[in-house]
């Protein structure tokens, strides 16, 4: 029996005149993702996206792939059949055989977008519902709380039979809201932040600050693994690795200890903004969460955010660690994030960091450094890895 996916669009359909652009982006994202699974025909008709895998393509893998593509609100895995009421009945019996045996309460739902089909939706429900009731003694029709929704969609070319909608990933198609640069560390929070903004339709590039030999080659590989996992949702991503050792040493040698982290983070924001602008990215994304550490108080974020002029998105700002961990488990970054390699933030950590810094004092302390020269040298050493 031939199986396809019918994908229902989420917020995409609300977008008025932009709708075409959203739909074509979603289709392009789906095609790119499905390429890795096998040959599939993907097209849109009557506000539904059809995914028709070629013979031999593993349908479970197709479903898994589609589950990560933002903009898909619901997924129906359906059997294709001729537009004939007997063929539909036959397909219901064979395709949904296991479900029909294992449940008690059922309901039939029908949609007829082909108005030439001789039965309207109500008549399809009555006919198939009545036949099911007759054939299976254990089945009880339940309109309000069914365990199984026997669904029949009579569409343009064929009829489709399925067991109801599964929720899709939701969100908006990656790329429809522009591009941003994700500050990606090896921790738990920043991969989650990247995932959340990809879900809101942002394409991502990533920036990682690397302090060799204070942080090891293995720590960098860990960050690459995390970035790769984020690409399962965000799609293709360039990762820019910025050499950060000289800057950290200069801060250590020339600035007051309680400001180390703040000044370091100001460099991160400046450098990330430079890379973002070059990459035509309009915002930065960080994994900061209010009050989580000294550098994430309101005053500290004021001091660190002050050096950049593009918006900084902090999607986990209002979340507890436990909530962030839950998402990181869901997107499968948690186990990698907790691998025990050091991050450049943990090198030269002050014993008593300022939690309520004054911007002018930090600016004053920074005057001991040649900020522009340090930035230029760091940018000259940037390495780009495309995932
Ligand atoms: P995470 O759990 O994501 O590592 P964190 O709890 O370690 O964050 P901080 O070290 O204060 O918190 O970093 C806050 C944010 O700054 C991170 O979420 C990330 O966006 C960015 N960041 C920190 N270190 C780096 C780094 N080495 N390279 C790129 N971005 C970084
Ligand atoms: Mg954190």
Short mmCIF file of C-alpha atoms and ligand atoms in Angstrom, two decimals:
data_model
loop_
_atom_site.label_atom_id
_atom_site.label_comp_id
_atom_site.label_asym_id
_atom_site.label_seq_id
_atom_site.Cartn_x
_atom_site.Cartn_y
_atom_site.Cartn_z
CA UNK A 1 0.00 0.00 0.00
CA UNK A 2 1.37 3.40 -0.96
CA UNK A 3 1.93 5.75 1.98
CA UNK A 4 2.42 9.50 1.99
CA UNK A 5 2.56 12.33 4.51
CA UNK A 6 0.06 15.14 4.52
CA UNK A 7 1.49 18.11 6.38
CA UNK A 8 -0.69 20.84 7.82
CA UNK A 9 0.79 24.29 8.12
CA UNK A 10 0.83 26.27 11.34
CA UNK A 11 1.32 29.98 11.72
CA UNK A 12 2.41 30.04 8.11
CA UNK A 13 -1.16 30.20 6.94
CA UNK A 14 -1.77 33.32 9.02
CA UNK A 15 0.74 35.37 7.14
CA UNK A 16 -1.44 36.99 4.51
CA UNK A 17 0.56 38.28 1.58
CA UNK A 18 3.77 36.69 2.84
CA UNK A 19 2.17 33.29 2.73
CA UNK A 20 3.70 32.30 -0.62
CA UNK A 21 7.19 33.13 0.60
CA UNK A 22 6.65 31.15 3.80
CA UNK A 23 5.30 28.16 1.94
CA UNK A 24 8.10 28.03 -0.60
CA UNK A 25 10.71 28.34 2.14
CA UNK A 26 9.07 25.53 4.07
CA UNK A 27 9.01 23.32 0.99
CA UNK A 28 12.68 24.08 0.27
CA UNK A 29 13.59 23.25 3.90
CA UNK A 30 11.63 20.00 3.72
CA UNK A 31 13.29 18.99 0.45
CA UNK A 32 16.74 19.67 1.82
CA UNK A 33 16.04 17.66 4.96
CA UNK A 34 14.44 14.77 3.10
CA UNK A 35 17.33 14.55 0.62
CA UNK A 36 19.30 12.77 3.34
CA UNK A 37 16.56 10.15 3.76
CA UNK A 38 15.80 9.34 0.14
CA UNK A 39 13.99 10.52 -2.92
CA UNK A 40 10.67 12.23 -2.08
CA UNK A 41 8.28 14.30 -4.12
CA UNK A 42 7.27 17.37 -2.08
CA UNK A 43 4.60 19.80 -3.24
CA UNK A 44 1.74 21.90 -1.95
CA UNK A 45 -1.91 21.80 -2.93
CA UNK A 46 -4.94 23.27 -1.19
CA UNK A 47 -2.86 24.43 1.81
CA UNK A 48 -1.56 20.92 2.45
CA UNK A 49 2.00 19.82 1.76
CA UNK A 50 2.30 16.36 0.26
CA UNK A 51 5.39 14.24 0.84
CA UNK A 52 5.44 11.26 -1.51
CA UNK A 53 8.45 8.99 -0.95
CA UNK A 54 9.78 6.94 -3.87
CA UNK A 55 9.57 3.15 -3.63
CA UNK A 56 11.93 1.70 -1.06
CA UNK A 57 12.30 4.86 1.04
CA UNK A 58 11.86 4.13 4.77
CA UNK A 59 8.65 5.83 5.86
CA UNK A 60 9.64 5.95 9.55
CA UNK A 61 12.76 7.89 8.62
CA UNK A 62 10.67 10.28 6.53
CA UNK A 63 8.40 10.93 9.52
CA UNK A 64 11.41 11.49 11.82
CA UNK A 65 12.97 13.94 9.38
CA UNK A 66 9.78 15.96 9.00
CA UNK A 67 9.40 16.13 12.79
CA UNK A 68 12.38 18.52 12.92
CA UNK A 69 11.26 20.94 10.22
CA UNK A 70 9.76 24.06 11.77
CA UNK A 71 6.56 25.43 10.25
CA UNK A 72 4.85 22.03 10.16
CA UNK A 73 1.93 22.15 12.61
CA UNK A 74 0.60 18.62 12.16
CA UNK A 75 1.61 15.44 10.38
CA UNK A 76 -0.76 12.82 8.96
CA UNK A 77 0.74 9.52 7.84
CA UNK A 78 -1.78 8.27 5.30
CA UNK A 79 -2.50 5.49 2.83
CA UNK A 80 -3.37 6.54 -0.71
CA UNK A 81 -6.41 5.02 -2.42
CA UNK A 82 -8.71 5.50 -5.39
CA UNK A 83 -11.59 7.93 -5.01
CA UNK A 84 -14.18 5.21 -4.70
CA UNK A 85 -16.18 4.44 -1.59
CA UNK A 86 -15.49 0.69 -1.79
CA UNK A 87 -11.77 1.26 -2.23
CA UNK A 88 -11.86 3.62 0.76
CA UNK A 89 -13.64 1.03 2.91
CA UNK A 90 -11.10 -1.61 1.83
CA UNK A 91 -8.20 0.71 2.72
CA UNK A 92 -9.67 1.58 6.13
CA UNK A 93 -9.84 -2.14 6.93
CA UNK A 94 -6.34 -3.03 5.83
CA UNK A 95 -4.37 0.12 6.64
CA UNK A 96 -5.92 0.67 10.07
CA UNK A 97 -6.34 -3.05 10.93
CA UNK A 98 -4.08 -2.94 14.03
CA UNK A 99 -5.66 0.22 15.40
CA UNK A 100 -9.19 -1.07 14.79
CA UNK A 101 -8.37 -4.24 16.76
CA UNK A 102 -6.72 -2.48 19.69
CA UNK A 103 -9.17 0.33 20.54
CA UNK A 104 -12.78 0.53 21.60
CA UNK A 105 -13.97 4.11 21.09
CA UNK A 106 -13.72 5.39 17.57
CA UNK A 107 -14.95 8.22 15.41
CA UNK A 108 -14.93 8.73 11.65
CA UNK A 109 -13.93 12.12 10.30
CA UNK A 110 -14.14 13.01 6.64
CA UNK A 111 -13.04 15.94 4.52
CA UNK A 112 -14.10 16.27 0.93
CA UNK A 113 -12.23 18.93 -0.99
CA UNK A 114 -13.25 17.33 -4.29
CA UNK A 115 -16.88 18.39 -4.47
CA UNK A 116 -17.51 16.05 -7.39
CA UNK A 117 -17.13 13.02 -5.17
CA UNK A 118 -20.66 11.55 -4.90
CA UNK A 119 -20.68 11.35 -1.08
CA UNK A 120 -20.37 14.51 1.01
CA UNK A 121 -18.39 14.44 4.28
CA UNK A 122 -21.37 13.56 6.42
CA UNK A 123 -22.37 10.74 4.11
CA UNK A 124 -18.81 9.36 4.08
CA UNK A 125 -18.80 9.34 7.89
CA UNK A 126 -22.20 7.65 8.04
CA UNK A 127 -21.29 5.02 5.50
CA UNK A 128 -17.83 4.09 6.84
CA UNK A 129 -18.89 4.55 10.49
CA UNK A 130 -21.92 2.31 9.99
CA UNK A 131 -19.88 -0.36 8.25
CA UNK A 132 -17.22 -0.33 10.99
CA UNK A 133 -19.91 -0.59 13.65
CA UNK A 134 -21.40 -3.61 11.88
CA UNK A 135 -18.13 -5.39 11.22
CA UNK A 136 -16.31 -4.95 14.55
CA UNK A 137 -18.41 -5.90 17.56
CA UNK A 138 -16.05 -4.38 20.13
CA UNK A 139 -16.06 -0.91 18.54
CA UNK A 140 -18.22 1.85 20.02
CA UNK A 141 -18.73 5.17 18.22
CA UNK A 142 -17.66 8.06 20.45
CA UNK A 143 -17.90 11.56 19.03
CA UNK A 144 -16.32 13.36 22.01
CA UNK A 145 -13.45 11.28 23.29
CA UNK A 146 -12.42 8.71 20.67
CA UNK A 147 -9.22 6.68 20.96
CA UNK A 148 -9.03 6.41 17.19
CA UNK A 149 -10.03 8.98 14.59
CA UNK A 150 -10.54 7.11 11.33
CA UNK A 151 -9.89 9.97 8.95
CA UNK A 152 -10.75 10.10 5.26
CA UNK A 153 -9.69 12.97 3.05
CA UNK A 154 -11.03 13.02 -0.49
CA UNK A 155 -8.66 15.31 -2.33
CA UNK A 156 -7.77 16.36 -5.84
CA UNK A 157 -6.27 13.18 -7.30
CA UNK A 158 -6.76 10.53 -4.63
CA UNK A 159 -8.42 9.73 -1.35
CA UNK A 160 -6.31 9.39 1.80
CA UNK A 161 -6.96 7.28 4.88
CA UNK A 162 -5.20 7.89 8.19
CA UNK A 163 -5.54 7.61 11.96
CA UNK A 164 -5.62 11.35 12.67
CA UNK A 165 -3.07 14.12 13.08
CA UNK A 166 0.17 13.87 15.02
CA UNK A 167 1.47 17.19 16.33
CA UNK A 168 4.36 18.56 14.26
CA UNK A 169 7.23 20.68 15.57
CA UNK A 170 5.34 23.97 15.10
CA UNK A 171 7.24 27.23 14.80
CA UNK A 172 8.09 29.05 11.59
CA UNK A 173 10.20 27.86 8.65
CA UNK A 174 13.92 28.49 9.24
CA UNK A 175 15.01 31.52 7.23
CA UNK A 176 11.67 33.29 7.09
CA UNK A 177 12.64 35.68 9.88
CA UNK A 178 16.20 36.37 8.74
CA UNK A 179 19.51 35.27 10.16
CA UNK A 180 21.28 35.63 13.52
CA UNK A 181 24.65 34.72 15.03
CA UNK A 182 24.47 32.28 17.95
CA UNK A 183 27.16 32.59 20.63
CA UNK A 184 27.76 28.92 21.17
CA UNK A 185 29.68 27.70 24.21
CA UNK A 186 30.03 24.10 25.30
CA UNK A 187 27.32 24.47 27.94
CA UNK A 188 23.69 23.49 28.22
CA UNK A 189 22.06 26.84 27.57
CA UNK A 190 23.38 28.14 24.27
CA UNK A 191 22.42 25.11 22.09
CA UNK A 192 18.90 25.38 23.56
CA UNK A 193 18.86 29.10 22.76
CA UNK A 194 19.84 28.32 19.16
CA UNK A 195 17.12 25.70 18.84
CA UNK A 196 14.50 28.10 20.20
CA UNK A 197 15.38 30.89 17.78
CA UNK A 198 15.55 28.48 14.82
CA UNK A 199 12.03 27.52 15.80
CA UNK A 200 11.03 31.16 15.39
CA UNK A 201 12.23 31.07 11.81
CA UNK A 202 15.83 32.32 12.21
CA UNK A 203 18.63 30.93 10.13
CA UNK A 204 21.77 30.64 12.28
CA UNK A 205 25.49 30.92 12.09
CA UNK A 206 27.49 30.19 15.23
CA UNK A 207 30.42 31.92 16.90
CA UNK A 208 32.65 30.07 19.35
CA UNK A 209 35.48 31.60 21.36
CA UNK A 210 38.35 29.26 21.81
CA UNK A 211 41.25 29.73 24.27
CA UNK A 212 43.92 27.26 23.35
CA UNK A 213 45.79 25.89 25.32
CA UNK A 214 43.58 26.84 28.30
CA UNK A 215 40.76 25.01 26.57
CA UNK A 216 41.63 21.83 24.70
CA UNK A 217 41.08 20.60 21.17
CA UNK A 218 38.57 18.14 22.68
CA UNK A 219 36.54 21.04 24.08
CA UNK A 220 36.36 22.46 20.57
CA UNK A 221 35.23 19.11 19.16
CA UNK A 222 32.51 19.04 21.79
CA UNK A 223 31.26 22.42 20.60
CA UNK A 224 31.29 21.14 17.01
CA UNK A 225 29.20 18.17 18.09
CA UNK A 226 26.71 20.50 19.73
CA UNK A 227 26.60 22.69 16.64
CA UNK A 228 25.97 19.61 14.50
CA UNK A 229 23.04 18.66 16.73
CA UNK A 230 21.58 22.14 16.42
CA UNK A 231 21.73 21.80 12.62
CA UNK A 232 19.18 18.98 12.85
CA UNK A 233 16.74 21.82 13.50
CA UNK A 234 18.38 24.91 12.04
CA UNK A 235 19.70 23.34 8.84
CA UNK A 236 23.04 24.26 7.34
CA UNK A 237 25.23 26.37 9.65
CA UNK A 238 28.65 28.02 9.49
CA UNK A 239 30.60 27.89 12.76
CA UNK A 240 33.19 30.61 13.28
CA UNK A 241 35.89 29.70 15.79
CA UNK A 242 37.56 32.81 17.18
CA UNK A 243 40.99 32.58 18.86
CA UNK A 244 40.44 34.18 22.25
CA UNK A 245 43.61 33.41 24.21
CA UNK A 246 45.42 36.68 23.61
CA UNK A 247 42.37 38.71 24.65
CA UNK A 248 41.88 36.72 27.84
CA UNK A 249 45.54 37.03 28.77
CA UNK A 250 45.49 40.76 28.10
CA UNK A 251 42.46 41.14 30.37
CA UNK A 252 44.10 39.04 33.07
CA UNK A 253 47.29 41.08 32.92
CA UNK A 254 45.76 44.55 32.73
CA UNK A 255 42.28 44.68 34.29
CA UNK A 256 40.88 44.33 37.82
CA UNK A 257 40.08 40.72 38.64
CA UNK A 258 36.45 41.32 39.60
CA UNK A 259 35.82 42.61 36.05
CA UNK A 260 37.51 39.77 34.11
CA UNK A 261 34.32 38.07 33.03
CA UNK A 262 32.49 41.28 32.20
CA UNK A 263 35.27 42.60 29.99
CA UNK A 264 35.72 39.22 28.35
CA UNK A 265 32.03 39.09 27.57
CA UNK A 266 32.14 42.59 26.09
CA UNK A 267 34.82 41.34 23.72
CA UNK A 268 32.64 38.37 22.83
CA UNK A 269 29.71 40.62 22.00
CA UNK A 270 31.82 42.98 19.90
CA UNK A 271 33.49 40.19 17.95
CA UNK A 272 30.23 38.33 17.44
CA UNK A 273 28.60 41.50 16.13
CA UNK A 274 31.44 41.98 13.64
CA UNK A 275 31.06 38.42 12.36
CA UNK A 276 27.27 38.72 12.33
CA UNK A 277 27.41 41.85 10.22
CA UNK A 278 29.80 40.23 7.74
CA UNK A 279 27.45 37.27 7.49
CA UNK A 280 24.44 39.51 6.99
CA UNK A 281 23.00 38.37 10.32
CA UNK A 282 20.83 40.97 12.03
CA UNK A 283 20.96 39.86 15.66
CA UNK A 284 22.94 37.92 18.26
CA UNK A 285 21.57 34.98 20.25
CA UNK A 286 22.94 33.98 23.67
CA UNK A 287 22.01 31.39 26.29
CA UNK A 288 21.86 33.90 29.13
CA UNK A 289 19.29 33.36 31.88
CA UNK A 290 18.53 36.10 34.38
CA UNK A 291 20.53 35.76 37.58
CA UNK A 292 22.04 32.39 36.67
CA UNK A 293 25.60 33.62 37.22
CA UNK A 294 27.22 36.95 38.16
CA UNK A 295 27.53 38.02 34.52
CA UNK A 296 23.82 37.47 33.93
CA UNK A 297 22.34 39.98 36.35
CA UNK A 298 20.40 42.84 34.81
CA UNK A 299 23.26 45.27 35.52
CA UNK A 300 25.87 42.91 34.05
CA UNK A 301 23.85 42.36 30.89
CA UNK A 302 23.50 46.11 30.56
CA UNK A 303 27.30 46.42 30.67
CA UNK A 304 27.95 43.55 28.25
CA UNK A 305 25.13 44.37 25.87
CA UNK A 306 26.14 48.05 25.67
CA UNK A 307 28.96 47.35 23.20
CA UNK A 308 26.75 46.10 20.41
CA UNK A 309 24.14 47.89 18.42
CA UNK A 310 22.18 45.00 16.90
CA UNK A 311 19.49 43.27 18.98
CA UNK A 312 20.56 40.50 21.36
CA UNK A 313 18.02 37.68 21.65
CA UNK A 314 18.13 35.73 24.91
CA UNK A 315 15.35 33.18 24.53
CA UNK A 316 16.07 31.35 27.82
CA UNK A 317 16.21 34.56 29.87
CA UNK A 318 13.11 33.68 31.89
CA UNK A 319 13.63 29.95 32.23
CA UNK A 320 14.81 27.89 35.21
CA UNK A 321 17.82 25.65 34.67
CA UNK A 322 15.53 22.62 34.93
CA UNK A 323 13.33 23.91 32.11
CA UNK A 324 16.39 24.50 29.94
CA UNK A 325 17.68 21.01 30.74
CA UNK A 326 14.34 19.53 29.68
CA UNK A 327 14.62 21.11 26.25
CA UNK A 328 18.26 20.10 25.91
CA UNK A 329 17.25 16.50 26.56
CA UNK A 330 14.48 16.76 24.01
CA UNK A 331 16.84 18.06 21.33
CA UNK A 332 19.54 15.57 22.37
CA UNK A 333 22.25 18.08 23.27
CA UNK A 334 22.24 17.43 27.02
CA UNK A 335 24.59 14.43 27.11
CA UNK A 336 27.14 16.28 24.99
CA UNK A 337 26.79 19.51 26.97
CA UNK A 338 27.64 17.82 30.27
CA UNK A 339 30.87 16.26 28.99
CA UNK A 340 33.46 17.64 31.39
CA UNK A 341 35.61 19.82 29.13
CA UNK A 342 36.51 23.32 30.20
CA UNK A 343 35.10 26.45 28.53
CA UNK A 344 36.92 29.72 28.10
CA UNK A 345 34.51 31.29 30.62
CA UNK A 346 35.91 29.05 33.31
CA UNK A 347 39.47 30.14 32.63
CA UNK A 348 40.54 33.08 34.83
CA UNK A 349 37.20 33.20 36.65
CA UNK A 350 37.30 35.91 39.32
CA UNK A 351 36.75 34.80 42.91
CA UNK A 352 34.41 37.71 43.58
CA UNK A 353 32.89 38.90 40.28
CA UNK A 354 30.91 42.13 40.32
CA UNK A 355 27.20 41.42 40.22
CA UNK A 356 26.09 45.06 39.99
CA UNK A 357 28.76 46.63 37.81
CA UNK A 358 28.74 50.27 36.76
CA UNK A 359 29.24 50.71 33.05
CA UNK A 360 31.57 53.71 33.32
CA UNK A 361 33.87 51.84 35.69
CA UNK A 362 34.16 48.89 33.34
CA UNK A 363 34.78 51.26 30.43
CA UNK A 364 37.49 52.91 32.47
CA UNK A 365 39.16 49.60 33.25
CA UNK A 366 38.99 48.63 29.60
CA UNK A 367 41.07 51.65 28.63
CA UNK A 368 44.13 49.70 29.76
CA UNK A 369 43.64 47.58 26.62
CA UNK A 370 44.04 48.29 22.92
CA UNK A 371 40.57 47.00 22.14
CA UNK A 372 40.72 47.54 18.38
CA UNK A 373 44.11 45.91 17.89
CA UNK A 374 43.10 42.90 19.99
CA UNK A 375 39.90 42.55 17.99
CA UNK A 376 41.68 42.83 14.67
CA UNK A 377 44.14 40.10 15.55
CA UNK A 378 41.37 37.82 16.82
CA UNK A 379 39.32 38.35 13.65
CA UNK A 380 42.37 37.65 11.49
CA UNK A 381 42.60 34.20 13.08
CA UNK A 382 38.96 33.18 12.68
CA UNK A 383 38.41 29.69 11.32
CA UNK A 384 35.13 28.85 9.57
CA UNK A 385 33.68 25.35 9.56
CA UNK A 386 30.53 24.63 7.56
CA UNK A 387 28.15 22.04 8.95
P1 LIG B 1 26.12 27.82 28.53
O1 LIG B 1 25.44 26.90 29.46
O2 LIG B 1 25.44 28.00 27.23
O3 LIG B 1 27.58 27.46 28.33
P2 LIG B 1 26.84 29.39 30.65
O4 LIG B 1 25.92 28.95 31.70
O5 LIG B 1 28.19 28.79 30.61
O6 LIG B 1 26.13 29.21 29.23
P3 LIG B 1 28.07 31.91 30.52
O7 LIG B 1 29.39 31.26 30.55
O8 LIG B 1 27.86 33.11 31.35
O9 LIG B 1 26.90 30.93 30.82
O10 LIG B 1 27.75 32.32 29.04
C1 LIG B 1 26.55 32.95 28.73
C2 LIG B 1 26.38 32.90 27.25
O11 LIG B 1 27.53 33.49 26.61
C3 LIG B 1 26.33 31.50 26.69
O12 LIG B 1 25.04 30.96 26.76
C4 LIG B 1 26.78 31.73 25.27
O13 LIG B 1 25.73 32.23 24.48
C5 LIG B 1 27.85 32.78 25.44
N1 LIG B 1 29.18 32.14 25.59
C6 LIG B 1 29.83 31.80 26.72
N2 LIG B 1 31.01 31.25 26.45
C7 LIG B 1 31.15 31.23 25.11
C8 LIG B 1 32.14 30.76 24.20
N3 LIG B 1 33.27 30.19 24.61
N4 LIG B 1 31.92 30.92 22.88
C9 LIG B 1 30.77 31.48 22.43
N5 LIG B 1 29.80 31.92 23.24
C10 LIG B 1 29.97 31.80 24.55
MG1 LIG B 2 24.28 29.27 31.45
#
